[in-house]
Amino acid sequence: MGETRRDRMRAATIREISETARALLVEQGPGAVTLRAIAREMGMTAPALYRYFGSHEELLRHVVGDIFNEISDELDAGIRAAPDGDMSTKFLAAARIFRRWSLGHPGEFALLFGAPLPGFGAEGAHDFAEECARRFGWTFMALFIELWQKRRFPVPADDEIDPGLREQLRAYRDGTYGGVPLPLGVVQRFLECWTRLLGGVSLEAFRHLDFALADAEPMFELMLADQADLLGLTYSPPA
C-alpha cells in the first residue's frame, strides 16, 4: 500500500525532531539534548514527543544513525568518484573524507566516536543506530576486501600472530558482517589501519595536538603515506 498522508506527516515530524536534536548537540553539547529542550524549540510539549520516541536514549540513537548515514553517504560518493580499479585513490579519498567530515562536525564526531552511548555496540543489538554504524564500518572493510582480491599485500601468517590476538581476530572476523572472507592477517591489517586513522583524527578533532601543531594536516598525510606503504598502495599528496 502507498504511503498515507498521516505517514508522511509522522516521518516529517521525526525528521524535524532529529534535526532539532542535532542542532542542540552542535550548539550546546550532548547534555543539552533533552526531550524538554527539543519540545521547547519545536513548540511542542515534552509528553507529545513520546509519540515518536520512547525515551531520550532512543532519540539520541536515532540521531546517531542519521549521522552515520550522512558520513557513509559522503564516503561512498568519494570512493565511487575514484577511477575504477584505482585502489590507491579510493583508500586515500576515504581517509581524507573521514578526516574532513570529522573536523567539520566536531559535535557529531564526539557523539559517534567519544564516550559510547549506554547500550550502544552491545552484542546482538540490531536497532537503527547499530545498522547504520555497521554500514559505516562496512565501507572501510569493503575496501580491504576489494584490495585483497585485486592486489595481495604482505600480511602475517596465522602462526605469526600473537595467540591472544589471533583468537580475537578470528572472533571478530567470524562474527562481523556474517563472516568476512579474509585471512586473519588481513583482518589484523584492517584493524591496524583503522586504529591509526581514527586515533590520528581523534587527536586532531579533540584538539590534543594543538600544543604542538597549528595545522596537523601534514602529520596526517605522513600517516597516510605510511599506511599506503603498508598496503602496497601508491601515495599521492592531496590536490
mmCIF file of C-alpha atoms in Angstrom:
data_model
loop_
_atom_site.group_PDB
_atom_site.id
_atom_site.type_symbol
_atom_site.label_atom_id
_atom_site.label_comp_id
_atom_site.label_asym_id
_atom_site.label_seq_id
_atom_site.Cartn_x
_atom_site.Cartn_y
_atom_site.Cartn_z
ATOM 1 C CA MET A 1 0.000 0.000 0.000
ATOM 2 C CA GLY A 2 1.133 3.555 -0.691
ATOM 3 C CA GLU A 3 2.309 5.903 1.999
ATOM 4 C CA THR A 4 -0.561 7.791 3.592
ATOM 5 C CA ARG A 5 -0.672 11.492 4.417
ATOM 6 C CA ARG A 6 -0.503 10.574 8.094
ATOM 7 C CA ASP A 7 2.642 8.511 7.451
ATOM 8 C CA ARG A 8 4.252 11.437 5.634
ATOM 9 C CA MET A 9 3.410 13.845 8.453
ATOM 10 C CA ARG A 10 4.816 11.465 11.043
ATOM 11 C CA ALA A 11 8.025 10.992 9.037
ATOM 12 C CA ALA A 12 8.367 14.769 8.638
ATOM 13 C CA THR A 13 7.936 15.290 12.385
ATOM 14 C CA ILE A 14 10.543 12.633 13.158
ATOM 15 C CA ARG A 15 12.977 14.358 10.788
ATOM 16 C CA GLU A 16 12.327 17.712 12.473
ATOM 17 C CA ILE A 17 12.851 16.217 15.926
ATOM 18 C CA SER A 18 16.113 14.624 14.798
ATOM 19 C CA GLU A 19 17.336 17.839 13.154
ATOM 20 C CA THR A 20 16.435 19.871 16.248
ATOM 21 C CA ALA A 21 18.277 17.411 18.486
ATOM 22 C CA ARG A 22 21.325 17.593 16.246
ATOM 23 C CA ALA A 23 21.294 21.403 16.255
ATOM 24 C CA LEU A 24 21.197 21.428 20.069
ATOM 25 C CA LEU A 25 24.031 18.906 20.096
ATOM 26 C CA VAL A 26 26.242 21.021 17.860
ATOM 27 C CA GLU A 27 25.468 24.331 19.570
ATOM 28 C CA GLN A 28 25.372 23.266 23.220
ATOM 29 C CA GLY A 29 26.750 19.721 23.536
ATOM 30 C CA PRO A 30 25.178 16.323 24.348
ATOM 31 C CA GLY A 31 23.921 17.454 27.753
ATOM 32 C CA ALA A 32 21.574 19.955 26.083
ATOM 33 C CA VAL A 33 19.799 17.287 24.021
ATOM 34 C CA THR A 34 16.822 16.647 26.280
ATOM 35 C CA LEU A 35 13.244 15.935 25.308
ATOM 36 C CA ARG A 36 12.130 19.068 27.137
ATOM 37 C CA ALA A 37 14.627 21.272 25.266
ATOM 38 C CA ILE A 38 13.662 19.771 21.908
ATOM 39 C CA ALA A 39 9.960 20.228 22.638
ATOM 40 C CA ARG A 40 10.577 23.858 23.571
ATOM 41 C CA GLU A 41 12.451 24.501 20.304
ATOM 42 C CA MET A 42 9.646 22.896 18.291
ATOM 43 C CA GLY A 43 6.752 24.477 20.161
ATOM 44 C CA MET A 44 5.550 21.102 21.430
ATOM 45 C CA THR A 45 5.121 19.570 24.852
ATOM 46 C CA ALA A 46 7.653 17.029 26.088
ATOM 47 C CA PRO A 47 4.976 14.309 26.540
ATOM 48 C CA ALA A 48 3.991 14.763 22.885
ATOM 49 C CA LEU A 49 7.480 13.662 21.812
ATOM 50 C CA TYR A 50 6.883 10.259 23.367
ATOM 51 C CA ARG A 51 4.514 9.521 20.477
ATOM 52 C CA TYR A 52 7.635 9.461 18.283
ATOM 53 C CA PHE A 53 10.467 8.341 20.573
ATOM 54 C CA GLY A 54 10.008 6.229 23.669
ATOM 55 C CA SER A 55 12.965 7.699 25.550
ATOM 56 C CA HIS A 56 15.819 10.179 25.454
ATOM 57 C CA GLU A 57 18.213 7.323 24.642
ATOM 58 C CA GLU A 58 16.091 6.169 21.713
ATOM 59 C CA LEU A 59 16.120 9.691 20.298
ATOM 60 C CA LEU A 60 19.891 10.009 20.627
ATOM 61 C CA ARG A 61 20.365 6.642 18.938
ATOM 62 C CA HIS A 62 18.191 7.799 16.045
ATOM 63 C CA VAL A 63 20.353 10.919 15.719
ATOM 64 C CA VAL A 64 23.461 8.719 15.806
ATOM 65 C CA GLY A 65 22.060 6.585 12.989
ATOM 66 C CA ASP A 66 21.299 9.635 10.855
ATOM 67 C CA ILE A 67 24.837 10.950 11.345
ATOM 68 C CA PHE A 68 26.423 7.598 10.484
ATOM 69 C CA ASN A 69 24.355 7.531 7.289
ATOM 70 C CA GLU A 70 25.482 11.049 6.395
ATOM 71 C CA ILE A 71 29.179 10.249 6.670
ATOM 72 C CA SER A 72 28.674 6.895 4.909
ATOM 73 C CA ASP A 73 26.985 8.681 2.002
ATOM 74 C CA GLU A 74 29.947 11.054 1.679
ATOM 75 C CA LEU A 75 32.433 8.193 1.816
ATOM 76 C CA ASP A 76 30.516 6.195 -0.783
ATOM 77 C CA ALA A 77 30.382 9.186 -3.123
ATOM 78 C CA GLY A 78 34.111 9.841 -2.763
ATOM 79 C CA ILE A 79 35.027 6.210 -3.369
ATOM 80 C CA ARG A 80 32.757 5.952 -6.419
ATOM 81 C CA ALA A 81 34.332 9.109 -7.867
ATOM 82 C CA ALA A 82 37.751 7.386 -7.995
ATOM 83 C CA PRO A 83 38.704 5.695 -11.267
ATOM 84 C CA ASP A 84 37.502 2.099 -11.381
ATOM 85 C CA GLY A 85 40.200 -0.222 -10.061
ATOM 86 C CA ASP A 86 42.377 2.603 -8.675
ATOM 87 C CA MET A 87 42.632 1.305 -5.120
ATOM 88 C CA SER A 88 45.232 3.873 -4.069
ATOM 89 C CA THR A 89 42.924 6.770 -4.910
ATOM 90 C CA LYS A 90 39.979 5.047 -3.222
ATOM 91 C CA PHE A 91 41.851 4.497 0.052
ATOM 92 C CA LEU A 92 43.301 7.991 0.177
ATOM 93 C CA ALA A 93 39.941 9.546 -0.686
ATOM 94 C CA ALA A 94 38.150 7.605 2.068
ATOM 95 C CA ALA A 95 40.709 8.607 4.697
ATOM 96 C CA ARG A 96 40.683 12.272 3.706
ATOM 97 C CA ILE A 97 36.896 12.458 3.540
ATOM 98 C CA PHE A 98 36.676 10.924 7.012
ATOM 99 C CA ARG A 99 39.118 13.493 8.407
ATOM 100 C CA ARG A 100 37.465 16.436 6.625
ATOM 101 C CA TRP A 101 33.985 15.440 7.820
ATOM 102 C CA SER A 102 35.194 14.858 11.385
ATOM 103 C CA LEU A 103 36.928 18.230 11.685
ATOM 104 C CA GLY A 104 33.933 19.966 10.119
ATOM 105 C CA HIS A 105 31.470 18.305 12.533
ATOM 106 C CA PRO A 106 33.223 18.166 15.931
ATOM 107 C CA GLY A 107 29.980 17.834 17.910
ATOM 108 C CA GLU A 108 28.735 14.961 15.784
ATOM 109 C CA PHE A 109 32.187 13.330 15.803
ATOM 110 C CA ALA A 110 32.231 13.406 19.607
ATOM 111 C CA LEU A 111 28.814 11.735 19.708
ATOM 112 C CA LEU A 112 29.889 8.945 17.338
ATOM 113 C CA PHE A 113 33.452 8.361 18.482
ATOM 114 C CA GLY A 114 33.627 9.765 22.010
ATOM 115 C CA ALA A 115 32.214 8.008 25.063
ATOM 116 C CA PRO A 116 29.788 5.285 23.827
ATOM 117 C CA LEU A 117 26.080 5.767 24.399
ATOM 118 C CA PRO A 118 24.637 3.392 27.003
ATOM 119 C CA GLY A 119 23.965 0.033 25.373
ATOM 120 C CA PHE A 120 25.482 1.086 22.043
ATOM 121 C CA GLY A 121 27.537 -1.677 20.460
ATOM 122 C CA ALA A 122 26.026 -4.329 22.715
ATOM 123 C CA GLU A 123 26.329 -7.851 21.371
ATOM 124 C CA GLY A 124 23.237 -8.879 19.459
ATOM 125 C CA ALA A 125 21.844 -5.346 19.216
ATOM 126 C CA HIS A 126 20.023 -4.650 15.942
ATOM 127 C CA ASP A 127 18.437 -1.225 16.040
ATOM 128 C CA PHE A 128 18.626 1.730 13.653
ATOM 129 C CA ALA A 129 21.847 3.130 15.118
ATOM 130 C CA GLU A 130 23.583 -0.241 15.087
ATOM 131 C CA GLU A 131 22.642 -0.938 11.483
ATOM 132 C CA CYS A 132 23.874 2.492 10.378
ATOM 133 C CA ALA A 133 27.138 2.004 12.293
ATOM 134 C CA ARG A 134 27.644 -1.352 10.579
ATOM 135 C CA ARG A 135 27.088 0.291 7.210
ATOM 136 C CA PHE A 136 29.780 2.849 8.055
ATOM 137 C CA GLY A 137 32.210 0.138 9.160
ATOM 138 C CA TRP A 138 31.499 -1.934 6.080
ATOM 139 C CA THR A 139 32.552 0.988 3.864
ATOM 140 C CA PHE A 140 36.149 0.548 5.039
ATOM 141 C CA MET A 141 36.013 -3.251 5.300
ATOM 142 C CA ALA A 142 34.737 -3.481 1.708
ATOM 143 C CA LEU A 143 37.787 -1.510 0.547
ATOM 144 C CA PHE A 144 40.080 -4.034 2.219
ATOM 145 C CA ILE A 145 38.235 -6.959 0.666
ATOM 146 C CA GLU A 146 38.418 -5.349 -2.774
ATOM 147 C CA LEU A 147 42.128 -4.579 -2.375
ATOM 148 C CA TRP A 148 42.926 -8.103 -1.178
ATOM 149 C CA GLN A 149 41.065 -9.613 -4.122
ATOM 150 C CA LYS A 150 42.818 -7.391 -6.675
ATOM 151 C CA ARG A 151 46.280 -6.927 -5.186
ATOM 152 C CA ARG A 152 47.593 -9.107 -2.379
ATOM 153 C CA PHE A 153 49.662 -7.128 0.133
ATOM 154 C CA PRO A 154 52.026 -8.557 2.771
ATOM 155 C CA VAL A 155 50.263 -9.894 5.882
ATOM 156 C CA PRO A 156 51.421 -12.133 8.729
ATOM 157 C CA ALA A 157 50.550 -15.819 8.610
ATOM 158 C CA ASP A 158 48.181 -17.112 11.294
ATOM 159 C CA ASP A 159 51.026 -18.704 13.303
ATOM 160 C CA GLU A 160 52.926 -15.401 13.277
ATOM 161 C CA ILE A 161 50.129 -13.567 15.089
ATOM 162 C CA ASP A 162 50.161 -13.430 18.881
ATOM 163 C CA PRO A 163 47.854 -16.245 20.087
ATOM 164 C CA GLY A 164 45.744 -13.939 22.248
ATOM 165 C CA LEU A 165 45.289 -11.510 19.385
ATOM 166 C CA ARG A 166 44.739 -14.322 16.879
ATOM 167 C CA GLU A 167 41.678 -15.634 18.691
ATOM 168 C CA GLN A 168 40.204 -12.148 18.994
ATOM 169 C CA LEU A 169 40.741 -11.530 15.287
ATOM 170 C CA ARG A 170 39.056 -14.836 14.459
ATOM 171 C CA ALA A 171 36.057 -13.997 16.676
ATOM 172 C CA TYR A 172 35.762 -10.542 15.105
ATOM 173 C CA ARG A 173 36.047 -11.865 11.544
ATOM 174 C CA ASP A 174 33.594 -14.703 12.029
ATOM 175 C CA GLY A 175 31.073 -12.629 13.964
ATOM 176 C CA THR A 176 31.082 -9.473 11.822
ATOM 177 C CA TYR A 177 29.015 -8.997 8.674
ATOM 178 C CA GLY A 178 28.279 -12.716 8.553
ATOM 179 C CA GLY A 179 31.984 -13.609 8.498
ATOM 180 C CA VAL A 180 34.175 -11.657 6.096
ATOM 181 C CA PRO A 181 36.166 -13.883 3.660
ATOM 182 C CA LEU A 182 39.626 -12.702 4.715
ATOM 183 C CA PRO A 183 42.729 -14.321 6.239
ATOM 184 C CA LEU A 184 43.381 -13.294 9.836
ATOM 185 C CA GLY A 185 46.457 -11.328 8.756
ATOM 186 C CA VAL A 186 44.294 -9.108 6.553
ATOM 187 C CA VAL A 187 41.865 -8.531 9.425
ATOM 188 C CA GLN A 188 44.830 -7.533 11.580
ATOM 189 C CA ARG A 189 45.982 -5.048 8.940
ATOM 190 C CA PHE A 190 42.452 -3.652 8.700
ATOM 191 C CA LEU A 191 42.308 -3.012 12.443
ATOM 192 C CA GLU A 192 45.845 -1.593 12.456
ATOM 193 C CA CYS A 193 44.903 0.905 9.746
ATOM 194 C CA TRP A 194 41.587 1.815 11.358
ATOM 195 C CA THR A 195 43.241 2.336 14.750
ATOM 196 C CA ARG A 196 45.770 4.709 13.231
ATOM 197 C CA LEU A 197 43.197 6.573 11.168
ATOM 198 C CA LEU A 198 40.696 7.040 13.984
ATOM 199 C CA GLY A 199 43.443 7.753 16.516
ATOM 200 C CA GLY A 200 45.020 10.464 14.392
ATOM 201 C CA VAL A 201 41.704 12.094 13.520
ATOM 202 C CA SER A 202 40.533 11.931 17.149
ATOM 203 C CA LEU A 203 43.654 13.657 18.426
ATOM 204 C CA GLU A 204 43.089 16.441 15.922
ATOM 205 C CA ALA A 205 39.301 16.684 16.350
ATOM 206 C CA PHE A 206 39.573 16.848 20.148
ATOM 207 C CA ARG A 207 42.429 19.375 19.811
ATOM 208 C CA HIS A 208 45.004 17.230 21.568
ATOM 209 C CA LEU A 209 47.640 18.257 19.018
ATOM 210 C CA ASP A 210 47.199 21.993 19.483
ATOM 211 C CA PHE A 211 50.111 22.079 21.918
ATOM 212 C CA ALA A 212 52.489 21.373 19.017
ATOM 213 C CA LEU A 213 50.701 21.810 15.692
ATOM 214 C CA ALA A 214 48.612 24.690 14.400
ATOM 215 C CA ASP A 215 47.952 22.677 11.244
ATOM 216 C CA ALA A 216 48.022 18.887 11.658
ATOM 217 C CA GLU A 217 47.300 18.057 8.007
ATOM 218 C CA PRO A 218 50.977 17.439 7.097
ATOM 219 C CA MET A 219 51.236 14.980 10.013
ATOM 220 C CA PHE A 220 48.029 13.286 8.845
ATOM 221 C CA GLU A 221 49.483 12.954 5.342
ATOM 222 C CA LEU A 222 52.634 11.350 6.759
ATOM 223 C CA MET A 223 50.402 8.768 8.425
ATOM 224 C CA LEU A 224 48.582 8.155 5.131
ATOM 225 C CA ALA A 225 51.891 7.656 3.336
ATOM 226 C CA ASP A 226 52.898 5.041 5.918
ATOM 227 C CA GLN A 227 49.508 3.323 5.558
ATOM 228 C CA ALA A 228 49.837 3.265 1.772
ATOM 229 C CA ASP A 229 53.284 1.686 2.014
ATOM 230 C CA LEU A 230 51.976 -0.954 4.430
ATOM 231 C CA LEU A 231 49.247 -1.935 1.949
ATOM 232 C CA GLY A 232 51.312 -1.740 -1.217
ATOM 233 C CA LEU A 233 49.450 1.340 -2.431
ATOM 234 C CA THR A 234 50.823 4.421 -4.160
ATOM 235 C CA TYR A 235 50.677 7.566 -2.043
ATOM 236 C CA SER A 236 49.978 10.878 -3.754
ATOM 237 C CA PRO A 237 49.562 14.228 -1.964
ATOM 238 C CA PRO A 238 46.174 15.932 -1.910
ATOM 239 C CA ALA A 239 45.293 18.151 -4.821
#
